[in-house]
Amino acid sequence: MADGDTANRMWGGRFTSGPDAIMEEINASIAYDRKLYAQDIAGSQAHATMLAAQGIISAEDAEAIRSGLDQIRSEIEAGSFVFKRSLEDIHMNVEARLAELIGPAAGRLHTARSRNDQVALDFRLYVRDTLDHLDAQVKGLMLALAEKALAHAATVMPGFTHLQSAQPVTFGHHLLAYVEMLARDRGRLADARKRANECPLGAAALAGTSFPIDRHMTATALGFDRPTANSLDSVSDRDYALEALADASILAMHLSRLAEEIVIWSTAQFRFVRLSDAFSTGSSIMPQKRNPDAAELVRAKIGRIAGAFQGLLMVMKGLPLSYQKDMQEDKEQVFDALANCSLAIAAMTGMVRDMTANAAAMKAAAGSGYATATDLADWLVRELGLPFREAHHVTGRVVALAAEKGINLEDLSIEELQGVHPGITEAAYAVLGVDNSVRSRTSYGGTAPQNVTDQATRWLKALG
Ligand code: ARG
């Protein structure tokens, strides 16, 4: 970023000796806002086209501006563009280069515009593009989960509450729970996009402009639904970025929970899933270890994502209208948080596709811990007409007996069961097996394999 150009020409010589090193250091944003180059150029090209259409600048100047900007985009993408910190930010770096390329016509581009509406536009476009990107990625993750869920619609595993075995469920059902969460995440992203999709360009510094601009034209050219309706609001708010971060935080929370489950499932104690070497690492000292690093990192990403939400919220609180330089602090954490959210989705999608389920270990675990006790209680209600509270009590005594003998419920003899309640018959054994247990959960949204198959199929169709 270093350059010999200390006098900032764009400030019209107000600082005769140029800003000192500290001022330049705190004031410049080019180190990170160069990320906005494509949005900045697209916005400027739309603005120039509109200015010409409205007779504010000549068609020749607009053409020169557009092609000069095309060249600048190529230079940036080729890595040959020289960014100058003394020019502060992406907007002035691009404009200064445009002046070098096309001469005085470059100076006409900034007619009826300010850096305030320019940066508001660029950042909004960036956030909007990123929302679209995240949405497509989440969709991919949902597909990966739904495919795995279909394959494991009948694979029995323990369902947990308090991380204690509660009732058997199927692995497919468990995975589809995340598909539901992610579908709501997509809904939030789509919602945020709707509100973000208004064009601030033309608000100028804060009050609008006396030039006869056509804000609807630029809004349409840039894919917005409409121009923003209040010039002060247009240059002042960053709620669209906050909303994106809030949505990303909730999404990252969901990813973190699934990541944690993968960490638990892949332990030697659980062995429910196995991640290939692609998503785990060995230990340099303990040869037996397979560390689920990718899952651990996905689990951690929420820290910086939710942190960015808090960070930007604190930057924005208490700011009087309209633009304040504080708002330059909006970008870095948004860039970082959304990029890491994207990375976390990619890693999670990779892991979901990569992991193999150990159906035997899952089934064995599902059968231990008396996970079918509720099924026995339900059987007593259904077959013997016991009130549920009494059935719960009887079942408790059955569980205690099995625990005392150190065996599973289905290993108790009929005499032992009848010793607890004389009404119990051989037929009760059918509900003590985990397969029968999950098969019986046919209520809408329940874990019965047929339900899971139907739901997974519905998702695959909706997403495909
Ligand atoms: N780099 C600035 C930012 O990110 C651009 C807007 C500057 N506007 C101004 N009036 N100084 O906010």
Coordinates of C-alpha atoms and ligand atoms in Angstrom, one line a residue:
M1 CA 0.0 0.0 0.0
A2 CA 3.0 2.3 0.5
D3 CA 3.5 5.0 -2.2
G4 CA 5.4 8.2 -2.4
D5 CA 2.3 10.2 -3.1
T6 CA 1.7 12.0 0.2
A7 CA -0.2 15.0 -0.9
N8 CA -3.8 14.1 -1.3
R9 CA -5.0 15.8 -4.4
M10 CA -8.6 15.0 -3.9
W11 CA -8.7 17.1 -0.8
G12 CA -7.8 20.1 -3.0
G13 CA -4.7 21.0 -1.0
R14 CA -6.5 21.7 2.3
F15 CA -3.7 19.9 4.1
T16 CA -0.7 21.6 2.5
S17 CA 1.9 19.1 3.8
G18 CA -0.5 16.1 3.5
P19 CA -1.9 14.1 6.3
D20 CA 0.6 12.8 8.7
A21 CA 1.2 9.1 9.0
I22 CA -1.2 8.6 11.8
M23 CA -4.0 10.4 10.2
E24 CA -3.5 8.5 7.0
E25 CA -3.4 5.3 8.9
I26 CA -6.7 5.9 10.7
N27 CA -8.4 7.5 7.8
A28 CA -7.6 5.2 5.0
S29 CA -9.9 2.3 4.2
I30 CA -8.4 1.2 0.9
A31 CA -6.7 -1.8 2.6
Y32 CA -10.1 -3.4 3.0
D33 CA -12.7 -1.5 0.9
R34 CA -10.9 -2.4 -2.3
K35 CA -13.0 -5.5 -2.0
L36 CA -15.9 -3.3 -3.2
Y37 CA -14.2 -2.5 -6.5
A38 CA -16.7 -4.4 -8.7
Q39 CA -19.7 -2.9 -7.0
D40 CA -18.1 0.6 -7.1
I41 CA -17.5 0.3 -10.9
A42 CA -20.9 -1.1 -11.6
G43 CA -22.5 1.7 -9.6
S44 CA -20.5 4.3 -11.4
Q45 CA -21.3 2.9 -14.8
A46 CA -25.0 2.9 -14.1
H47 CA -24.7 6.5 -12.8
A48 CA -22.8 7.7 -15.9
T49 CA -25.3 6.1 -18.2
M50 CA -28.2 7.8 -16.3
L51 CA -26.4 11.2 -16.3
A52 CA -26.1 11.0 -20.1
A53 CA -29.7 9.8 -20.5
Q54 CA -30.8 12.8 -18.5
G55 CA -28.7 15.2 -20.6
I56 CA -26.5 16.0 -17.5
I57 CA -23.3 14.9 -19.2
S58 CA -22.6 14.1 -22.9
A59 CA -23.0 10.7 -24.4
E60 CA -19.3 10.8 -25.3
D61 CA -18.2 11.5 -21.8
A62 CA -20.5 8.7 -20.5
E63 CA -19.0 6.3 -23.0
A64 CA -15.4 7.3 -22.1
I65 CA -16.2 6.9 -18.4
R66 CA -17.8 3.5 -18.9
S67 CA -14.9 2.1 -20.9
G68 CA -12.3 3.7 -18.6
L69 CA -14.0 1.9 -15.7
D70 CA -14.0 -1.4 -17.7
Q71 CA -10.3 -1.0 -18.1
I72 CA -9.9 -0.3 -14.4
R73 CA -11.8 -3.4 -13.5
S74 CA -9.5 -5.4 -15.7
E75 CA -6.4 -3.9 -14.2
I76 CA -7.7 -4.7 -10.7
E77 CA -8.5 -8.2 -11.6
A78 CA -5.2 -8.7 -13.3
G79 CA -3.4 -7.4 -10.2
S80 CA -1.8 -4.5 -12.0
F81 CA -3.8 -1.7 -10.5
V82 CA -1.7 0.4 -8.1
F83 CA -3.8 1.2 -4.9
K84 CA -2.7 4.3 -3.1
R85 CA -3.4 4.8 0.5
S86 CA -3.0 8.5 0.2
L87 CA -6.2 8.3 -1.9
E88 CA -8.0 6.9 1.1
D89 CA -10.6 4.6 -0.3
I90 CA -11.7 2.6 -3.3
H91 CA -13.9 5.4 -4.6
M92 CA -11.1 7.9 -4.9
N93 CA -8.6 5.3 -6.1
V94 CA -10.9 4.4 -9.0
E95 CA -11.7 8.0 -9.8
A96 CA -8.1 9.1 -9.8
R97 CA -7.1 6.3 -12.1
L98 CA -10.1 7.2 -14.4
A99 CA -8.7 10.7 -14.6
E100 CA -5.3 9.3 -15.7
L101 CA -7.0 7.2 -18.3
I102 CA -9.6 9.6 -19.8
G103 CA -8.7 13.1 -18.6
P104 CA -11.2 15.8 -17.5
A105 CA -14.3 13.7 -18.4
A106 CA -13.5 11.7 -15.3
G107 CA -14.4 14.7 -13.2
R108 CA -18.0 14.7 -14.6
L109 CA -18.7 11.2 -13.1
H110 CA -19.2 12.6 -9.6
T111 CA -21.9 15.0 -10.7
A112 CA -25.0 14.6 -8.5
R113 CA -23.3 12.1 -6.3
S114 CA -21.2 12.0 -3.2
R115 CA -19.0 9.3 -1.6
N116 CA -21.8 9.0 0.9
D117 CA -24.4 7.6 -1.4
Q118 CA -21.6 5.9 -3.3
V119 CA -20.3 3.9 -0.4
A120 CA -23.9 3.2 0.8
L121 CA -24.6 1.8 -2.7
D122 CA -21.4 -0.3 -2.9
F123 CA -21.9 -1.8 0.5
R124 CA -25.5 -2.6 -0.1
L125 CA -24.7 -4.3 -3.4
Y126 CA -22.0 -6.3 -1.6
V127 CA -24.3 -7.4 1.2
R128 CA -27.0 -8.3 -1.4
D129 CA -24.6 -10.3 -3.5
T130 CA -23.4 -12.1 -0.4
L131 CA -26.9 -12.9 0.8
D132 CA -27.5 -14.5 -2.6
H133 CA -24.3 -16.5 -2.3
L134 CA -25.0 -17.7 1.2
D135 CA -28.5 -18.7 0.2
A136 CA -27.3 -20.8 -2.7
Q137 CA -24.7 -22.4 -0.3
V138 CA -27.3 -23.2 2.4
K139 CA -29.5 -24.8 -0.3
G140 CA -26.6 -27.0 -1.2
L141 CA -26.1 -28.0 2.4
M142 CA -29.8 -28.8 2.7
L143 CA -29.6 -31.0 -0.3
A144 CA -26.6 -32.9 1.1
L145 CA -28.5 -33.4 4.4
A146 CA -31.7 -34.5 2.7
E147 CA -29.9 -37.0 0.5
K148 CA -28.2 -38.5 3.6
A149 CA -31.5 -38.5 5.4
L150 CA -33.2 -40.4 2.7
A151 CA -30.5 -43.0 2.8
H152 CA -30.9 -43.3 6.5
A153 CA -34.6 -43.0 6.9
A154 CA -34.7 -46.2 8.8
T155 CA -31.3 -46.2 10.5
V156 CA -32.1 -46.2 14.2
M157 CA -30.2 -44.1 16.6
P158 CA -30.8 -42.9 20.1
G159 CA -32.7 -39.6 20.3
F160 CA -31.4 -37.4 23.2
T161 CA -32.7 -34.9 25.7
H162 CA -30.2 -33.6 28.3
L163 CA -27.7 -35.6 26.1
Q164 CA -29.2 -38.7 27.8
S165 CA -30.7 -41.4 25.6
A166 CA -34.4 -40.5 25.5
Q167 CA -36.2 -42.4 22.8
P168 CA -35.0 -44.1 19.6
V169 CA -35.2 -41.9 16.4
T170 CA -33.8 -42.4 13.0
F171 CA -30.6 -40.8 11.8
G172 CA -32.6 -39.5 8.8
H173 CA -35.0 -37.8 11.1
H174 CA -32.2 -36.2 13.0
L175 CA -30.6 -34.8 9.9
L176 CA -33.9 -33.5 8.6
A177 CA -34.3 -31.5 11.8
Y178 CA -31.3 -29.4 10.5
V179 CA -32.9 -29.2 7.0
E180 CA -35.9 -27.5 8.7
M181 CA -33.6 -25.1 10.6
L182 CA -31.7 -24.2 7.5
A183 CA -34.9 -23.6 5.6
R184 CA -35.8 -21.0 8.1
D185 CA -32.3 -19.5 7.7
R186 CA -32.9 -19.2 4.0
G187 CA -36.2 -17.5 4.8
R188 CA -34.4 -15.0 6.9
L189 CA -31.8 -14.4 4.2
A190 CA -34.5 -13.9 1.6
D191 CA -36.3 -11.5 4.0
A192 CA -33.2 -9.5 4.6
R193 CA -32.6 -9.3 0.9
K194 CA -36.0 -7.9 0.3
R195 CA -35.5 -5.0 2.7
A196 CA -31.9 -4.4 1.5
N197 CA -32.9 -4.2 -2.2
E198 CA -33.5 -0.5 -2.5
C199 CA -31.0 1.8 -4.2
P200 CA -29.5 4.7 -2.2
L201 CA -27.6 6.1 -5.3
G202 CA -28.7 9.7 -5.9
A203 CA -29.2 10.6 -2.3
A204 CA -25.9 12.5 -2.9
A205 CA -24.2 13.8 0.3
L206 CA -27.4 13.7 2.4
A207 CA -30.1 16.0 0.9
G208 CA -30.5 14.8 -2.7
T209 CA -29.5 16.9 -5.6
S210 CA -30.7 19.7 -7.8
F211 CA -29.7 17.9 -11.0
P212 CA -32.6 16.2 -12.8
I213 CA -31.4 12.7 -12.1
D214 CA -33.5 9.6 -12.7
R215 CA -33.1 7.4 -9.6
H216 CA -35.5 4.8 -10.9
M217 CA -33.3 4.3 -13.9
T218 CA -30.2 3.6 -11.8
A219 CA -32.1 1.5 -9.3
T220 CA -33.4 -0.7 -12.2
A221 CA -30.0 -0.9 -13.9
L222 CA -28.5 -2.2 -10.7
G223 CA -31.2 -4.8 -10.0
F224 CA -32.9 -3.0 -7.2
D225 CA -36.6 -3.1 -6.6
R226 CA -36.8 0.7 -6.2
P227 CA -34.8 3.7 -5.1
T228 CA -34.7 4.5 -1.3
A229 CA -37.3 7.1 -0.4
N230 CA -35.4 9.4 2.0
S231 CA -32.0 10.8 1.2
L232 CA -30.9 11.1 4.9
D233 CA -31.9 7.5 5.6
S234 CA -30.1 6.4 2.4
V235 CA -26.7 7.6 3.5
S236 CA -27.1 6.9 7.2
D237 CA -28.4 3.4 7.9
R238 CA -26.5 0.2 7.8
D239 CA -29.4 -1.9 9.1
Y240 CA -29.2 -4.2 6.0
A241 CA -25.7 -5.2 7.0
L242 CA -26.8 -5.7 10.6
E243 CA -29.7 -7.8 9.4
A244 CA -27.3 -9.9 7.3
L245 CA -25.1 -10.4 10.3
A246 CA -28.0 -11.3 12.6
D247 CA -29.2 -13.9 10.1
A248 CA -25.7 -15.2 9.6
S249 CA -25.3 -15.4 13.4
I250 CA -28.5 -17.6 13.7
L251 CA -27.3 -19.7 10.8
A252 CA -23.9 -20.0 12.3
M253 CA -25.5 -21.1 15.6
H254 CA -27.3 -23.9 13.7
L255 CA -24.0 -24.9 12.0
S256 CA -22.3 -24.9 15.4
R257 CA -24.9 -27.3 16.9
L258 CA -24.5 -29.7 14.0
A259 CA -20.7 -29.4 14.2
E260 CA -20.9 -30.2 17.9
E261 CA -22.9 -33.3 17.2
I262 CA -20.4 -34.4 14.6
V263 CA -17.7 -33.9 17.2
I264 CA -19.6 -36.1 19.7
W265 CA -20.7 -38.7 17.2
S266 CA -17.2 -39.2 15.9
T267 CA -15.7 -39.9 19.4
A268 CA -14.5 -43.4 20.2
Q269 CA -17.2 -43.5 22.8
F270 CA -20.0 -42.9 20.3
R271 CA -18.6 -44.0 16.9
F272 CA -21.9 -43.0 15.2
V273 CA -20.1 -41.4 12.3
R274 CA -16.7 -41.5 10.7
L275 CA -15.1 -38.6 8.9
S276 CA -12.6 -39.4 6.3
D277 CA -9.1 -38.0 6.4
A278 CA -10.4 -35.1 4.2
F279 CA -12.1 -33.6 7.2
S280 CA -10.1 -34.8 10.2
T281 CA -6.5 -34.8 11.2
G282 CA -4.2 -37.2 13.1
S283 CA -2.3 -36.4 16.2
S284 CA 1.5 -36.1 16.0
I285 CA 1.9 -37.9 19.2
M286 CA -1.2 -40.1 19.8
P287 CA -1.6 -42.4 16.8
Q288 CA -5.1 -43.6 17.7
K289 CA -6.6 -40.1 17.4
R290 CA -8.7 -38.7 14.6
N291 CA -9.5 -35.1 15.4
P292 CA -12.6 -33.6 13.8
D293 CA -10.9 -30.2 13.2
A294 CA -13.2 -29.0 10.6
A295 CA -16.2 -29.6 12.8
E296 CA -14.5 -27.9 15.7
L297 CA -13.8 -24.9 13.6
V298 CA -17.3 -24.7 12.2
R299 CA -18.5 -24.9 15.8
A300 CA -16.3 -21.9 16.6
K301 CA -17.1 -19.6 13.7
I302 CA -20.1 -18.2 15.4
G303 CA -17.8 -16.3 17.8
R304 CA -16.6 -13.9 15.1
I305 CA -19.9 -13.8 13.3
A306 CA -22.1 -12.9 16.3
G307 CA -19.2 -10.7 17.5
A308 CA -19.4 -8.8 14.2
F309 CA -23.1 -8.3 14.7
Q310 CA -22.4 -6.8 18.2
G311 CA -19.5 -4.8 16.9
L312 CA -21.5 -3.1 14.1
L313 CA -24.4 -2.6 16.4
M314 CA -22.1 -0.7 18.8
V315 CA -20.6 1.4 15.9
M316 CA -24.1 2.5 14.8
K317 CA -25.7 3.2 18.1
G318 CA -26.0 6.8 19.0
L319 CA -24.9 8.1 15.6
P320 CA -26.8 11.3 14.7
L321 CA -28.1 11.5 11.1
S322 CA -26.7 11.5 8.6
Y323 CA -23.4 10.1 7.4
Q324 CA -20.6 9.9 10.0
K325 CA -17.1 8.7 9.4
D326 CA -17.7 6.1 12.1
M327 CA -19.6 4.2 9.5
Q328 CA -16.4 3.4 7.6
E329 CA -15.9 0.9 10.5
D330 CA -18.9 -1.1 9.1
K331 CA -16.9 -3.0 6.5
E332 CA -14.1 -5.1 7.8
Q333 CA -16.1 -7.1 10.3
V334 CA -19.0 -7.6 7.8
F335 CA -16.5 -8.9 5.2
D336 CA -14.8 -11.2 7.7
A337 CA -18.0 -12.5 9.2
L338 CA -19.8 -13.2 6.0
A339 CA -16.7 -14.8 4.4
N340 CA -16.3 -17.1 7.4
C341 CA -20.0 -17.9 7.4
S342 CA -19.6 -19.0 3.8
L343 CA -16.6 -21.0 4.7
A344 CA -18.4 -22.7 7.5
I345 CA -21.3 -23.7 5.2
A346 CA -18.8 -25.1 2.7
A347 CA -17.0 -27.1 5.3
M348 CA -20.2 -28.4 6.8
T349 CA -21.5 -29.4 3.4
G350 CA -18.3 -31.2 2.8
M351 CA -18.5 -33.0 6.1
V352 CA -22.1 -34.1 5.7
R353 CA -21.3 -35.5 2.3
D354 CA -18.2 -37.1 3.6
M355 CA -19.3 -38.7 6.8
T356 CA -20.3 -42.3 7.0
A357 CA -22.8 -43.6 9.5
N358 CA -22.1 -46.6 11.7
A359 CA -25.6 -48.0 11.8
A360 CA -24.6 -50.9 14.1
A361 CA -23.1 -48.6 16.7
M362 CA -26.2 -46.3 16.5
K363 CA -28.6 -49.2 16.9
A364 CA -26.7 -50.7 19.8
A365 CA -26.8 -47.3 21.5
A366 CA -30.5 -46.9 20.7
G367 CA -31.2 -50.2 22.4
S368 CA -29.3 -49.4 25.6
G369 CA -30.4 -46.9 28.2
Y370 CA -33.9 -48.2 28.3
A371 CA -34.8 -45.9 25.5
T372 CA -38.0 -47.9 24.8
A373 CA -39.5 -47.4 28.3
T374 CA -42.0 -44.9 26.9
D375 CA -43.1 -47.4 24.4
L376 CA -43.9 -49.9 27.2
A377 CA -45.8 -47.2 29.1
D378 CA -47.8 -46.4 25.9
W379 CA -48.5 -50.1 25.4
L380 CA -49.9 -50.4 29.0
V381 CA -52.2 -47.4 28.2
R382 CA -53.3 -48.7 24.9
E383 CA -53.6 -52.4 25.7
L384 CA -54.5 -52.5 29.4
G385 CA -56.3 -49.2 29.6
L386 CA -54.0 -47.9 32.4
P387 CA -54.0 -44.1 33.0
F388 CA -50.7 -42.8 31.6
R389 CA -49.4 -41.8 35.1
E390 CA -49.9 -45.3 36.4
A391 CA -48.3 -46.8 33.3
H392 CA -45.3 -44.5 33.8
H393 CA -45.0 -45.8 37.3
V394 CA -45.2 -49.5 36.3
T395 CA -42.7 -48.9 33.6
G396 CA -40.4 -47.3 36.1
R397 CA -40.4 -50.5 38.1
V398 CA -39.7 -52.5 35.0
V399 CA -36.7 -50.3 34.3
A400 CA -35.5 -50.6 37.8
L401 CA -35.7 -54.4 37.6
A402 CA -33.7 -54.5 34.4
A403 CA -31.2 -52.1 35.8
E404 CA -30.8 -54.2 38.9
K405 CA -30.1 -57.3 36.7
G406 CA -27.9 -55.3 34.3
I407 CA -29.9 -56.3 31.2
N408 CA -32.1 -54.6 28.6
L409 CA -35.8 -54.4 28.8
E410 CA -36.5 -57.0 26.1
D411 CA -34.2 -59.4 28.0
L412 CA -36.5 -59.6 31.0
S413 CA -38.6 -62.8 31.1
I414 CA -42.4 -62.7 30.8
E415 CA -42.6 -63.9 34.4
E416 CA -40.4 -61.0 35.5
L417 CA -42.6 -58.5 33.6
Q418 CA -45.7 -60.0 35.0
G419 CA -44.2 -59.8 38.5
V420 CA -44.4 -56.0 38.0
H421 CA -47.8 -56.0 36.4
P422 CA -49.8 -59.2 35.8
G423 CA -51.5 -57.8 32.8
I424 CA -48.4 -57.7 30.6
T425 CA -48.4 -60.3 27.8
E426 CA -45.8 -61.6 25.3
A427 CA -47.2 -59.0 22.9
A428 CA -45.5 -56.2 24.8
Y429 CA -42.1 -57.5 23.6
A430 CA -42.9 -56.1 20.2
V431 CA -42.7 -52.5 21.4
L432 CA -39.5 -53.0 23.3
G433 CA -37.4 -53.4 20.2
V434 CA -36.0 -50.1 18.8
D435 CA -37.2 -50.8 15.2
N436 CA -40.8 -51.2 16.3
S437 CA -40.4 -48.2 18.5
V438 CA -39.5 -45.9 15.6
R439 CA -42.0 -47.5 13.3
S440 CA -44.8 -46.7 15.7
R441 CA -44.0 -42.9 15.7
T442 CA -46.3 -42.2 12.8
S443 CA -47.8 -38.9 14.1
Y444 CA -47.2 -36.0 11.7
G445 CA -43.6 -34.9 12.1
G446 CA -42.7 -38.1 14.0
T447 CA -39.7 -40.3 13.4
A448 CA -41.3 -43.3 11.7
P449 CA -39.1 -44.3 8.7
Q450 CA -42.0 -43.8 6.3
N451 CA -42.5 -40.2 7.5
V452 CA -38.8 -39.6 7.2
T453 CA -38.7 -41.0 3.7
D454 CA -41.7 -38.8 2.7
Q455 CA -40.1 -35.7 4.2
A456 CA -36.7 -36.3 2.7
T457 CA -38.4 -36.9 -0.7
R458 CA -40.4 -33.8 -0.3
W459 CA -37.3 -31.8 0.4
L460 CA -35.3 -33.3 -2.4
K461 CA -38.1 -32.4 -4.8
A462 CA -38.4 -28.8 -3.4
L463 CA -34.6 -28.2 -3.6
G464 CA -33.8 -30.1 -6.7
Ligands
ARG1 N1 -14.5 5.4 2.9 C1 -15.7 6.0 3.3 C2 -16.5 5.0 4.1 O1 -16.3 3.9 4.0 C3 -16.4 6.6 2.1 C4 -17.4 7.7 2.4 C5 -16.6 8.9 2.8 N2 -17.4 10.0 2.9 C6 -17.0 11.2 3.4 N3 -17.9 12.1 3.4 N4 -15.9 11.3 4.0 O2 -17.5 5.4 4.7

